[in-house]
Amino acid sequence: MKRVDERDTMFARVGYEKGTKAYEDYYRKNPDKKAIDDSIRTRPHLCSEGTMTYNALNSPMAGAAFDFLGDIKHLCEGPVNPEKVEGNTKIITKRIKGLAKKYGANLVGITELKDYHFYTHRGRHAEDYGQQVQLDHKYGIVFAVEMDKDMINRGPMIAEVIETSKCYVDAAIIGMILSYYIRSLGYEARNHMDANYLLMPVLVAKDAGLGEIGRNTILTTKEYGSRIRLGVVTTNLELEIDDPISFGLEDFCRLCKNCGLTCPSQSISNETEKETNGNLNWVIDQETCYIKWRYLGTDCGMCISSCPFSQEMESIKNIDTFEGNDALIADVLSEFRKKYGKRPFVPGNPDWLR
């Protein structure tokens, strides 16, 4: 797989301000992206006045979460205890996974890091724009935090982004505790959290056996579908690794297409299959997706709620694999559509937001 440059991601691009070094450098190299990015920057930000879902009392809840994450991102790296604590690899792996779950992780896996997991260059912040990513950590500890189903099923309303931002905080805290703990044992560790990733959590999670990548390009797990947020801690502490898993998601997504059919910006491919970045995979149009976010004022979430794996369907949970079984997939999709229509939707806010 080819490595990705973080400067090309939508979240990085929309942060480049006119007159800055990053802006001049990026659009000199990528003039084809300048017009659309300049247009996006004129739109209201997520959770801001002028967006469709804006509420003066409720919208700042998500903004507060992201402000907090920005304030703690400098803690992702820190000093390492000069005295190493030696331990059995099997036991320390058990401790790491147990600690992650104690702090709220629903799923935890470990993989040996590969070159393609990492970005080539950083792009989110002016202070490290264009910096080459060079990290020699051997292992990635990746964990998933479940997002509340009823909150996500309210997407694209404001309750959805309150939930996603809350789970970014949850994942960040878990990563902080793990990285602080590992460094106290005398080993390097770095927390990769919202707006401070050196790698792509989805790829790490796939290789660590948490799930597979679905048509919406989000990691999809058997337990929670794509209704999760991910965090990663990298380290040179020796750990036992997990194997990737397969439950036939590629075959399921090939027939399902729910996320593509319900996407309000039609940003998700409805093709049967698609090759991208040297791999068989689906793609999304990140520009049209993000433009819709800026219009809505939330990160939408409709592709998450429309995924049958994201809902509580026993016909999915009890099946080992869908690989090569089109008839079984058709039965599940029929059940889903009878129960939810195009997708589940919970109208209105929960009591505490009314």
Short mmCIF file of C-alpha atoms in Angstrom, two decimals, residues 47 173 229 236 273:
data_model
loop_
_atom_site.label_atom_id
_atom_site.label_comp_id
_atom_site.label_asym_id
_atom_site.label_seq_id
_atom_site.Cartn_x
_atom_site.Cartn_y
_atom_site.Cartn_z
CA CYS A 47 -21.27 23.67 15.41
CA ILE A 173 -8.05 9.74 27.62
CA ARG A 229 -14.21 5.96 17.52
CA ASN A 236 8.60 -0.14 21.43
CA GLU A 273 -16.02 -2.68 -6.41
#
